[in-house]
Amino acid sequence: MSSIVLFGPPGAGKGTQAQRIMDSTGLPQVSTGDMLRAAVAAGTPTGMEAKNYMESGQLVPDEVIINLIRDRVQDTDASNGVMFDGFPRTVAQAEALAEITEVSHVIAIEVPDGRIVERICGRYTCGDCSAVFHDTFNPSNVEGVCDSCGGNDFKRRADDNANTVLSRLSAYHEQTSPLAEWYDQRGIFFRIDGDRAIDEITEDILRALK
Ligand code: AMP
């Protein structure tokens, strides 16, 4: 069993690419952001603890995240590994992950800060299947209908606004980007230019995974 990590700043396209490579990798997408939003919506103790951090664009404490992941990897669909999206985000999370499952590739989708705000502010997701779209760069084929599942329940995230994006970017640079070196030293870190057409990025990711 071996897992993959999709790494990069908020708005880099991790979720979009995870959905596109799911069939090729055969691994389920595990997004800690999606798990936390579901916990907030359900009003669970984890959700109540995470809510304020998420709304202000700060990272949720490591212990909360690591517990979520420990439980998630026990599920039967995770028995051959998973594709982590938005996890790990700190060195402490990466250290915990190393105890939980083997990671074969960390795919870093690199996008300059100057492009992040426009990418995040036009983003919307399908409430049924979590497919990600963008008003300008990746609209659904039929307005109001999800390309992936045919659902019509599009949502915009509460934290996808210009103010919160700046906090999320600071959290990324201060707490998450040191992980690049941590994984690079282990020889499993692959950098992909994420400021290009979606198809080209998918091709490069699949090439890196071969
Ligand atoms: P995302 O959907 O990955 O952009 O995550 C949305 C928010 O959830 C982040 O801004 C954090 O507040 C929180 N979050 C998601 N994943 C993590 C993580 N691995 N560690 C800490 N906080 C996280």
mmCIF file of C-alpha atoms and ligand atoms in Angstrom:
data_model
loop_
_atom_site.group_PDB
_atom_site.id
_atom_site.type_symbol
_atom_site.label_atom_id
_atom_site.label_comp_id
_atom_site.label_asym_id
_atom_site.label_seq_id
_atom_site.Cartn_x
_atom_site.Cartn_y
_atom_site.Cartn_z
ATOM 1 C CA MET A 1 0.000 0.000 0.000
ATOM 2 C CA SER A 2 1.358 3.367 -1.030
ATOM 3 C CA SER A 3 -0.216 6.813 -0.989
ATOM 4 C CA ILE A 4 0.236 10.028 -2.984
ATOM 5 C CA VAL A 5 0.251 13.591 -1.649
ATOM 6 C CA LEU A 6 -0.996 16.524 -3.738
ATOM 7 C CA PHE A 7 0.843 19.535 -2.369
ATOM 8 C CA GLY A 8 0.567 23.262 -3.102
ATOM 9 C CA PRO A 9 -0.936 26.579 -2.035
ATOM 10 C CA PRO A 10 -4.686 27.125 -1.745
ATOM 11 C CA GLY A 11 -6.161 27.454 -5.225
ATOM 12 C CA ALA A 12 -3.294 25.593 -6.935
ATOM 13 C CA GLY A 13 -5.733 23.068 -8.395
ATOM 14 C CA LYS A 14 -5.088 20.117 -6.063
ATOM 15 C CA GLY A 15 -8.779 19.165 -5.856
ATOM 16 C CA THR A 16 -9.316 19.581 -9.601
ATOM 17 C CA GLN A 17 -6.313 17.404 -10.423
ATOM 18 C CA ALA A 18 -7.191 14.808 -7.774
ATOM 19 C CA GLN A 19 -10.540 14.262 -9.492
ATOM 20 C CA ARG A 20 -8.901 13.985 -12.909
ATOM 21 C CA ILE A 21 -6.277 11.407 -11.897
ATOM 22 C CA MET A 22 -8.511 9.313 -9.633
ATOM 23 C CA ASP A 23 -9.295 6.774 -12.346
ATOM 24 C CA SER A 24 -5.656 6.416 -13.432
ATOM 25 C CA THR A 25 -4.316 6.008 -9.905
ATOM 26 C CA GLY A 26 -7.237 3.946 -8.599
ATOM 27 C CA LEU A 27 -6.806 5.778 -5.283
ATOM 28 C CA PRO A 28 -9.598 7.673 -3.494
ATOM 29 C CA GLN A 29 -9.179 11.418 -2.903
ATOM 30 C CA VAL A 30 -8.849 12.298 0.770
ATOM 31 C CA SER A 31 -9.261 16.041 1.242
ATOM 32 C CA THR A 32 -8.930 17.226 4.838
ATOM 33 C CA GLY A 33 -10.622 20.487 3.798
ATOM 34 C CA ASP A 34 -13.683 18.559 2.516
ATOM 35 C CA MET A 35 -13.719 16.396 5.649
ATOM 36 C CA LEU A 36 -13.591 19.456 7.889
ATOM 37 C CA ARG A 37 -16.336 21.274 5.933
ATOM 38 C CA ALA A 38 -18.529 18.179 6.288
ATOM 39 C CA ALA A 39 -17.790 18.111 10.031
ATOM 40 C CA VAL A 40 -18.662 21.814 10.362
ATOM 41 C CA ALA A 41 -21.921 21.304 8.423
ATOM 42 C CA ALA A 42 -22.835 18.310 10.607
ATOM 43 C CA GLY A 43 -21.983 20.218 13.809
ATOM 44 C CA THR A 44 -19.709 17.461 15.158
ATOM 45 C CA PRO A 45 -17.227 18.266 17.971
ATOM 46 C CA THR A 46 -14.410 18.237 15.372
ATOM 47 C CA GLY A 47 -16.374 20.655 13.199
ATOM 48 C CA MET A 48 -17.063 22.977 16.117
ATOM 49 C CA GLU A 49 -13.378 23.013 17.016
ATOM 50 C CA ALA A 50 -12.286 23.620 13.407
ATOM 51 C CA LYS A 51 -14.813 26.276 12.369
ATOM 52 C CA ASN A 52 -13.112 29.433 13.659
ATOM 53 C CA TYR A 53 -9.705 28.440 12.343
ATOM 54 C CA MET A 54 -11.152 27.778 8.899
ATOM 55 C CA GLU A 55 -13.138 30.989 8.752
ATOM 56 C CA SER A 56 -10.058 33.043 9.601
ATOM 57 C CA GLY A 57 -7.808 31.151 7.180
ATOM 58 C CA GLN A 58 -5.614 29.569 9.858
ATOM 59 C CA LEU A 59 -4.594 25.950 10.067
ATOM 60 C CA VAL A 60 -6.653 23.659 12.284
ATOM 61 C CA PRO A 61 -4.487 22.150 15.090
ATOM 62 C CA ASP A 62 -2.356 19.173 14.035
ATOM 63 C CA GLU A 63 -3.886 16.821 16.590
ATOM 64 C CA VAL A 64 -7.408 17.286 15.152
ATOM 65 C CA ILE A 65 -6.198 16.656 11.600
ATOM 66 C CA ILE A 66 -4.028 13.666 12.458
ATOM 67 C CA ASN A 67 -6.944 11.995 14.259
ATOM 68 C CA LEU A 68 -9.178 12.536 11.224
ATOM 69 C CA ILE A 69 -6.585 10.912 8.955
ATOM 70 C CA ARG A 70 -5.892 8.022 11.304
ATOM 71 C CA ASP A 71 -9.607 7.143 11.169
ATOM 72 C CA ARG A 72 -9.980 7.727 7.421
ATOM 73 C CA VAL A 73 -7.167 5.374 6.397
ATOM 74 C CA GLN A 74 -8.902 2.536 8.262
ATOM 75 C CA ASP A 75 -11.779 2.632 5.735
ATOM 76 C CA THR A 76 -11.864 -0.267 3.290
ATOM 77 C CA ASP A 77 -11.516 1.968 0.200
ATOM 78 C CA ALA A 78 -8.153 3.131 1.570
ATOM 79 C CA SER A 79 -6.612 -0.325 1.759
ATOM 80 C CA ASN A 80 -4.404 0.258 -1.327
ATOM 81 C CA GLY A 81 -3.455 3.798 -0.306
ATOM 82 C CA VAL A 82 -5.093 7.169 -0.919
ATOM 83 C CA MET A 83 -4.487 10.456 -2.663
ATOM 84 C CA PHE A 84 -4.126 13.147 -0.003
ATOM 85 C CA ASP A 85 -5.318 16.610 -1.016
ATOM 86 C CA GLY A 86 -4.440 19.411 1.403
ATOM 87 C CA PHE A 87 -2.693 17.101 3.861
ATOM 88 C CA PRO A 88 -0.061 17.160 5.299
ATOM 89 C CA ARG A 89 0.277 20.905 5.851
ATOM 90 C CA THR A 90 2.881 20.967 8.642
ATOM 91 C CA VAL A 91 6.047 19.017 9.371
ATOM 92 C CA ALA A 92 4.300 17.510 12.436
ATOM 93 C CA GLN A 93 1.521 16.201 10.158
ATOM 94 C CA ALA A 94 4.089 14.743 7.724
ATOM 95 C CA GLU A 95 5.890 13.021 10.579
ATOM 96 C CA ALA A 96 2.617 11.528 11.811
ATOM 97 C CA LEU A 97 1.707 10.474 8.267
ATOM 98 C CA ALA A 98 5.024 8.639 7.907
ATOM 99 C CA GLU A 99 3.916 6.443 10.824
ATOM 100 C CA ILE A 100 0.472 5.842 9.300
ATOM 101 C CA THR A 101 1.145 4.995 5.631
ATOM 102 C CA GLU A 102 3.919 4.912 3.058
ATOM 103 C CA VAL A 103 4.000 7.880 0.639
ATOM 104 C CA SER A 104 5.482 7.178 -2.813
ATOM 105 C CA HIS A 105 5.083 10.614 -4.461
ATOM 106 C CA VAL A 106 4.518 14.176 -3.318
ATOM 107 C CA ILE A 107 3.260 16.146 -6.309
ATOM 108 C CA ALA A 108 3.774 19.878 -5.814
ATOM 109 C CA ILE A 109 1.510 22.015 -8.001
ATOM 110 C CA GLU A 110 3.287 25.368 -8.111
ATOM 111 C CA VAL A 111 1.371 28.599 -8.744
ATOM 112 C CA PRO A 112 2.703 32.121 -8.033
ATOM 113 C CA ASP A 113 0.961 34.065 -5.237
ATOM 114 C CA GLY A 114 -0.183 36.721 -7.707
ATOM 115 C CA ARG A 115 -2.452 34.186 -9.456
ATOM 116 C CA ILE A 116 -3.990 32.685 -6.324
ATOM 117 C CA VAL A 117 -6.533 35.378 -5.449
ATOM 118 C CA GLU A 118 -8.174 35.374 -8.900
ATOM 119 C CA ARG A 119 -8.247 31.588 -8.914
ATOM 120 C CA ILE A 120 -9.860 31.304 -5.495
ATOM 121 C CA CYS A 121 -12.338 34.135 -5.821
ATOM 122 C CA GLY A 122 -14.034 32.612 -8.913
ATOM 123 C CA ARG A 123 -14.145 29.089 -7.587
ATOM 124 C CA TYR A 124 -17.283 27.005 -6.988
ATOM 125 C CA THR A 125 -17.801 23.326 -6.153
ATOM 126 C CA CYS A 126 -20.486 20.723 -6.646
ATOM 127 C CA GLY A 127 -22.227 20.108 -3.320
ATOM 128 C CA ASP A 128 -22.940 16.492 -4.321
ATOM 129 C CA CYS A 129 -19.563 15.223 -5.578
ATOM 130 C CA SER A 130 -17.098 18.040 -4.675
ATOM 131 C CA ALA A 131 -15.994 18.560 -8.304
ATOM 132 C CA VAL A 132 -14.321 21.974 -8.587
ATOM 133 C CA PHE A 133 -15.095 24.647 -11.200
ATOM 134 C CA HIS A 134 -14.127 28.253 -11.891
ATOM 135 C CA ASP A 135 -16.198 31.074 -13.377
ATOM 136 C CA THR A 136 -13.517 31.930 -15.959
ATOM 137 C CA PHE A 137 -10.879 29.196 -16.083
ATOM 138 C CA ASN A 138 -13.002 26.047 -15.745
ATOM 139 C CA PRO A 139 -16.770 26.647 -15.980
ATOM 140 C CA SER A 140 -19.180 23.690 -16.056
ATOM 141 C CA ASN A 141 -20.143 22.660 -19.618
ATOM 142 C CA VAL A 142 -23.814 23.353 -18.951
ATOM 143 C CA GLU A 143 -24.513 26.305 -16.677
ATOM 144 C CA GLY A 144 -25.761 25.131 -13.280
ATOM 145 C CA VAL A 145 -25.129 21.418 -13.937
ATOM 146 C CA CYS A 146 -22.122 19.474 -12.616
ATOM 147 C CA ASP A 147 -20.061 17.826 -15.405
ATOM 148 C CA SER A 148 -19.074 14.946 -13.119
ATOM 149 C CA CYS A 149 -22.320 13.855 -11.469
ATOM 150 C CA GLY A 150 -25.120 15.862 -13.125
ATOM 151 C CA GLY A 151 -25.989 17.496 -9.781
ATOM 152 C CA ASN A 152 -27.250 21.075 -9.627
ATOM 153 C CA ASP A 153 -26.206 22.083 -6.127
ATOM 154 C CA PHE A 154 -23.216 24.358 -6.679
ATOM 155 C CA LYS A 155 -21.649 26.037 -3.653
ATOM 156 C CA ARG A 156 -19.107 28.756 -2.997
ATOM 157 C CA ARG A 157 -16.897 28.266 0.043
ATOM 158 C CA ALA A 158 -17.225 30.768 2.882
ATOM 159 C CA ASP A 159 -13.425 31.070 3.069
ATOM 160 C CA ASP A 160 -12.972 31.722 -0.676
ATOM 161 C CA ASN A 161 -12.857 35.500 -0.293
ATOM 162 C CA ALA A 162 -10.019 37.973 -0.799
ATOM 163 C CA ASN A 163 -9.433 38.639 2.946
ATOM 164 C CA THR A 164 -9.226 35.018 4.030
ATOM 165 C CA VAL A 165 -7.095 34.082 1.022
ATOM 166 C CA LEU A 166 -4.270 36.295 2.298
ATOM 167 C CA SER A 167 -4.275 34.522 5.702
ATOM 168 C CA ARG A 168 -4.393 31.145 3.971
ATOM 169 C CA LEU A 169 -1.419 32.123 1.808
ATOM 170 C CA SER A 170 0.552 33.245 4.890
ATOM 171 C CA ALA A 171 -0.236 29.946 6.609
ATOM 172 C CA TYR A 172 0.975 28.159 3.487
ATOM 173 C CA HIS A 173 4.283 30.039 3.316
ATOM 174 C CA GLU A 174 5.005 29.908 7.036
ATOM 175 C CA GLN A 175 3.799 26.445 8.016
ATOM 176 C CA THR A 176 3.368 24.323 4.884
ATOM 177 C CA SER A 177 6.114 25.276 2.430
ATOM 178 C CA PRO A 178 8.921 23.996 4.747
ATOM 179 C CA LEU A 179 7.524 20.553 3.942
ATOM 180 C CA ALA A 180 8.878 20.847 0.393
ATOM 181 C CA GLU A 181 12.427 20.477 1.673
ATOM 182 C CA TRP A 182 11.364 17.730 4.110
ATOM 183 C CA TYR A 183 10.000 15.629 1.239
ATOM 184 C CA ASP A 184 12.727 16.662 -1.215
ATOM 185 C CA GLN A 185 15.331 15.208 1.137
ATOM 186 C CA ARG A 186 13.435 11.926 0.946
ATOM 187 C CA GLY A 187 13.619 11.916 -2.875
ATOM 188 C CA ILE A 188 9.859 11.778 -3.494
ATOM 189 C CA PHE A 189 9.111 15.441 -4.276
ATOM 190 C CA PHE A 190 7.995 16.297 -7.845
ATOM 191 C CA ARG A 191 7.459 19.909 -8.909
ATOM 192 C CA ILE A 192 4.799 20.650 -11.535
ATOM 193 C CA ASP A 193 4.169 24.082 -13.069
ATOM 194 C CA GLY A 194 0.528 24.685 -12.117
ATOM 195 C CA ASP A 195 0.122 27.967 -13.985
ATOM 196 C CA ARG A 196 -0.871 26.330 -17.286
ATOM 197 C CA ALA A 197 -3.835 24.670 -18.986
ATOM 198 C CA ILE A 198 -5.529 22.064 -16.752
ATOM 199 C CA ASP A 199 -4.917 19.234 -19.256
ATOM 200 C CA GLU A 200 -1.186 19.928 -19.470
ATOM 201 C CA ILE A 201 -0.879 19.803 -15.692
ATOM 202 C CA THR A 202 -2.765 16.490 -15.548
ATOM 203 C CA GLU A 203 -0.419 15.006 -18.177
ATOM 204 C CA ASP A 204 2.674 16.072 -16.218
ATOM 205 C CA ILE A 205 1.287 14.652 -12.978
ATOM 206 C CA LEU A 206 0.534 11.303 -14.606
ATOM 207 C CA ARG A 207 4.051 11.278 -16.087
ATOM 208 C CA ALA A 208 5.565 11.926 -12.650
ATOM 209 C CA LEU A 209 3.551 9.079 -11.173
ATOM 210 C CA LYS A 210 4.778 6.473 -13.720
HETATM 211 P P1 AMP B 1 -8.694 23.434 1.939
HETATM 212 O O1 AMP B 1 -10.044 22.978 1.491
HETATM 213 O O2 AMP B 1 -7.647 22.362 1.782
HETATM 214 O O3 AMP B 1 -8.269 24.740 1.331
HETATM 215 O O4 AMP B 1 -8.805 23.695 3.510
HETATM 216 C C1 AMP B 1 -9.699 24.665 4.027
HETATM 217 C C2 AMP B 1 -9.303 25.005 5.458
HETATM 218 O O5 AMP B 1 -9.394 23.817 6.263
HETATM 219 C C3 AMP B 1 -7.866 25.487 5.640
HETATM 220 O O6 AMP B 1 -7.735 26.883 5.416
HETATM 221 C C4 AMP B 1 -7.600 25.098 7.086
HETATM 222 O O7 AMP B 1 -8.248 25.993 7.985
HETATM 223 C C5 AMP B 1 -8.319 23.759 7.196
HETATM 224 N N1 AMP B 1 -7.455 22.621 6.830
HETATM 225 C C6 AMP B 1 -7.614 21.760 5.787
HETATM 226 N N2 AMP B 1 -6.659 20.820 5.769
HETATM 227 C C7 AMP B 1 -5.850 21.102 6.826
HETATM 228 C C8 AMP B 1 -4.655 20.522 7.334
HETATM 229 N N3 AMP B 1 -4.087 19.449 6.738
HETATM 230 N N4 AMP B 1 -4.097 21.073 8.441
HETATM 231 C C9 AMP B 1 -4.654 22.146 9.052
HETATM 232 N N5 AMP B 1 -5.759 22.750 8.615
HETATM 233 C C10 AMP B 1 -6.362 22.244 7.510
#
